[in-house]
PDB file of C-alpha atoms in Angstrom:
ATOM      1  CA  UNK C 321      15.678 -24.386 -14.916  1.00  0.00           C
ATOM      2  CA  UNK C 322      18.280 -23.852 -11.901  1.00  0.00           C
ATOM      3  CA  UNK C 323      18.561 -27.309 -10.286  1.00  0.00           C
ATOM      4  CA  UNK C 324      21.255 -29.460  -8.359  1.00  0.00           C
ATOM      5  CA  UNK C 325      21.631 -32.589  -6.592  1.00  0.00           C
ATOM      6  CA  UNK C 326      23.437 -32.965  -2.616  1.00  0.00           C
ATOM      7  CA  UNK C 327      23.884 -36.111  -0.811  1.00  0.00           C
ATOM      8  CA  UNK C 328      26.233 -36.598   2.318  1.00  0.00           C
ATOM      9  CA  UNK C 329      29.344 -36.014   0.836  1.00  0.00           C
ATOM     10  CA  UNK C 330      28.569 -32.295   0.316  1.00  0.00           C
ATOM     11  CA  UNK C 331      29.491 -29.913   3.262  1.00  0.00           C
ATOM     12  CA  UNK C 332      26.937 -27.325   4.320  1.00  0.00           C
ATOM     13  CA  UNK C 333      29.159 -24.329   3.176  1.00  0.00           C
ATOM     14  CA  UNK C 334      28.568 -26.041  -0.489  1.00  0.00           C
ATOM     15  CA  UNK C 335      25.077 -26.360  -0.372  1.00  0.00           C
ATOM     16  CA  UNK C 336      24.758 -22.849   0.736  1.00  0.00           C
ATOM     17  CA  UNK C 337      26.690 -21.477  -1.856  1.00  0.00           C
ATOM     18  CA  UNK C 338      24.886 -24.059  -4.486  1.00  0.00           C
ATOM     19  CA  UNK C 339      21.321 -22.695  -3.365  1.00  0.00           C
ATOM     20  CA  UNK C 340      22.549 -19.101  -3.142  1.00  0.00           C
ATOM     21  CA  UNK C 341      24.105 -19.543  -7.084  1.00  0.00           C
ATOM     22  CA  UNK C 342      20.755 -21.691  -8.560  1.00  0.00           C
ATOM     23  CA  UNK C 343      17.941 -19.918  -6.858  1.00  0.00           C
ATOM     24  CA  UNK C 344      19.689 -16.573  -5.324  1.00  0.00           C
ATOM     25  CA  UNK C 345      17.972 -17.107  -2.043  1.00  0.00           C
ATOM     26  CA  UNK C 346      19.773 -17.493   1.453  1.00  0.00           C
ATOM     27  CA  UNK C 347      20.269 -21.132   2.894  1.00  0.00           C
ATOM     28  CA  UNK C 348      20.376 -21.101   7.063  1.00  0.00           C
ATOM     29  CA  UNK C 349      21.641 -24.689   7.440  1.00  0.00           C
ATOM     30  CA  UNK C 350      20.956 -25.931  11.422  1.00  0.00           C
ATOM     31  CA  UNK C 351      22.648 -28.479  13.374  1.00  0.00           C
ATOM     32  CA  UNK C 352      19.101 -30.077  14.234  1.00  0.00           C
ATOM     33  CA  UNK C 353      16.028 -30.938  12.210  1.00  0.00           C
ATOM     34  CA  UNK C 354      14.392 -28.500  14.914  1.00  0.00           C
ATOM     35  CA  UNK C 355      16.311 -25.556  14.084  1.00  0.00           C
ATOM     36  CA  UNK C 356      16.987 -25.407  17.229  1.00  0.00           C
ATOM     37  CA  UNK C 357      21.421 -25.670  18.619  1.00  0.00           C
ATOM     38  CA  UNK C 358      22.459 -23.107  16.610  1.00  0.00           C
ATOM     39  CA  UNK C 359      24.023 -23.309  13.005  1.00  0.00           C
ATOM     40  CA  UNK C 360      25.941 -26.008  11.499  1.00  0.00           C
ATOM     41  CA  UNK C 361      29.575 -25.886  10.749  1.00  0.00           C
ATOM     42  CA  UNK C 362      30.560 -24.694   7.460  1.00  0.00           C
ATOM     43  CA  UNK C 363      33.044 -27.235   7.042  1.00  0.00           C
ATOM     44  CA  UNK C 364      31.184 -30.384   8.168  1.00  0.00           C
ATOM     45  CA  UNK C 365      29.662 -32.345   5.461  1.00  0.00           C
ATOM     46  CA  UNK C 366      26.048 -33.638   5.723  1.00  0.00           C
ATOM     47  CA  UNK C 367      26.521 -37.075   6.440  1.00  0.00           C
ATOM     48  CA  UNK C 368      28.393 -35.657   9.765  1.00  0.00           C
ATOM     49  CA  UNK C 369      25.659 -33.998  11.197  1.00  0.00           C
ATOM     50  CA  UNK C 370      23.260 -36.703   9.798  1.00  0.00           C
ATOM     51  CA  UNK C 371      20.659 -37.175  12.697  1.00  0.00           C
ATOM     52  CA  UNK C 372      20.875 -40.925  14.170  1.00  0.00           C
ATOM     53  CA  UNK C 373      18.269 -42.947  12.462  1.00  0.00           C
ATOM     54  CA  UNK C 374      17.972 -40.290   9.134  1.00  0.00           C
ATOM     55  CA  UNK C 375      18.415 -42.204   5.980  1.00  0.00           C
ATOM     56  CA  UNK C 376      20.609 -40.020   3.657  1.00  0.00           C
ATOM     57  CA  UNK C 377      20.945 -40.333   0.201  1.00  0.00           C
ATOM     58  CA  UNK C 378      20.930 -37.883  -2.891  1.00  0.00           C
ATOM     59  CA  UNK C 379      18.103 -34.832  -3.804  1.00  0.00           C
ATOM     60  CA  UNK C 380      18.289 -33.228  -6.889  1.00  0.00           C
ATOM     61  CA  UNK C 381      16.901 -29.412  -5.772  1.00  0.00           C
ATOM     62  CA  UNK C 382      14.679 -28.018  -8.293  1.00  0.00           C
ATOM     63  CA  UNK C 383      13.563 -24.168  -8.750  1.00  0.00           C
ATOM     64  CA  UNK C 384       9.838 -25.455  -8.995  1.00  0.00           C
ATOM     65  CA  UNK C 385      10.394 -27.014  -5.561  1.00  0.00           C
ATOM     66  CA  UNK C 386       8.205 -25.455  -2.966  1.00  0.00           C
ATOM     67  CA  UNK C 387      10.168 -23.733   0.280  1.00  0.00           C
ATOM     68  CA  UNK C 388       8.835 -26.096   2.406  1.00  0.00           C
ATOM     69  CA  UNK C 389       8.693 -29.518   0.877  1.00  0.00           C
ATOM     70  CA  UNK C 390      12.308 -28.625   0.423  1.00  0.00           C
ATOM     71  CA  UNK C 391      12.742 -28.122   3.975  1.00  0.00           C
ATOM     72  CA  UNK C 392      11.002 -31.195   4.970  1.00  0.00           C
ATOM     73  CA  UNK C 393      12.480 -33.270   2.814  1.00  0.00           C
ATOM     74  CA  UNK C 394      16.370 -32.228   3.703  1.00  0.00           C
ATOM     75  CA  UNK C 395      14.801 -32.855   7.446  1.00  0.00           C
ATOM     76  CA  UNK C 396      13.789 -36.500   6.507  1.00  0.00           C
ATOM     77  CA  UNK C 397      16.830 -37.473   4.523  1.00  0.00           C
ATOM     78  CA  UNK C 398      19.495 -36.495   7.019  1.00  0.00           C
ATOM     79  CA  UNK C 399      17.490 -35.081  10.309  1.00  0.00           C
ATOM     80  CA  UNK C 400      18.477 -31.435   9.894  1.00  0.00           C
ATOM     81  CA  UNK C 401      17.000 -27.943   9.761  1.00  0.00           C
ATOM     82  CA  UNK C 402      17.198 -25.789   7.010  1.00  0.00           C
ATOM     83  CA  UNK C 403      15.200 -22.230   6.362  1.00  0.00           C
ATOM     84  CA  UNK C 404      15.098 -20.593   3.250  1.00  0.00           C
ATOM     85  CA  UNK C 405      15.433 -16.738   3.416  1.00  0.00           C
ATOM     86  CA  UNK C 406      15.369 -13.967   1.134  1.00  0.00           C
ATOM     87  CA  UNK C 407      18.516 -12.897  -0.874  1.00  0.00           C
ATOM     88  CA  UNK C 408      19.203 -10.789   1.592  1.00  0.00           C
ATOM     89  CA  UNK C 409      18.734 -12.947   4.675  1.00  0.00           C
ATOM     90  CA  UNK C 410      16.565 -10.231   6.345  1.00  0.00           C
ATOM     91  CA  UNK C 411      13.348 -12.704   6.386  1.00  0.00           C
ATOM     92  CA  UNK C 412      11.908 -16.033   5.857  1.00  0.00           C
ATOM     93  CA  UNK C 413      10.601 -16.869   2.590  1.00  0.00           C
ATOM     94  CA  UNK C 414       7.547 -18.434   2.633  1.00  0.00           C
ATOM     95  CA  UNK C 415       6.768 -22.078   2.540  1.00  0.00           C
ATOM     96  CA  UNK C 416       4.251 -22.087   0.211  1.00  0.00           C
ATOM     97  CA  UNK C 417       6.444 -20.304  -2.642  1.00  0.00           C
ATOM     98  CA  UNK C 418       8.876 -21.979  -4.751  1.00  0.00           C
ATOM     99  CA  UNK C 419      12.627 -21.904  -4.357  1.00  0.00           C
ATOM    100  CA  UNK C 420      13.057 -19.525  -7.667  1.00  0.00           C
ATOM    101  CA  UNK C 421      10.969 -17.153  -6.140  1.00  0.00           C
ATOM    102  CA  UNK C 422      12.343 -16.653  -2.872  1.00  0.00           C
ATOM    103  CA  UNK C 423      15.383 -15.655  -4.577  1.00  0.00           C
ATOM    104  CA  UNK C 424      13.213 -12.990  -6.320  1.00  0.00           C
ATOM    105  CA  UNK C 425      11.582 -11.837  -3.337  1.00  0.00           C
TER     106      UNK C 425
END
């Protein structure tokens, strides 16, 4: 099973290209846990866009994880927004599907 870990060392252009490679699905990273302030900077690693008050640490990304416990859980380790889209990036994939899927879909 496609899985990998990120923590706050790994910049956002890594972890899209990580999710894109495991699960073939589209990773919009945000500067916000709102997804609102437009999209984070390719170059910046988490820990630098870390919300104040977010704890960090590592999460090891599984292909049985469900779109949005993923997303919540990136939001409550380091206070920013992610959305999971299709391979394509033409649409949201659902929350309630896994990761492995939405790469399928």
């Amino acid at each position: 099973m496609a899985e990998f870990t990120l923590n706050g060392r790994t910049k956002v252009k890594t972890l899209k290209a990580n999710f894109k490679e495991n699960f073939g699905a589209t990773l919009r990273v945000y500067k916000s846990a709102s997804c609102k302030g437009g999209f984070a900077d390719d170059d910046a690693t988490l820990a630098s866009i870390r919300a104040e008050g977010a704890k960090g640490g590592d999460l090891v990304v599984k292909g049985n994880m469900q779109v949005g416990n993923f997303e919540k859980k990136v939001a409550e380790l380091y206070g920013i927004g992610v959305q999971v889209a299709t391979a394509d990036d033409s649409a949201l994939a659902d929350n309630s599907i896994t990761l492995a899927a939405a790469g399928r879909e």
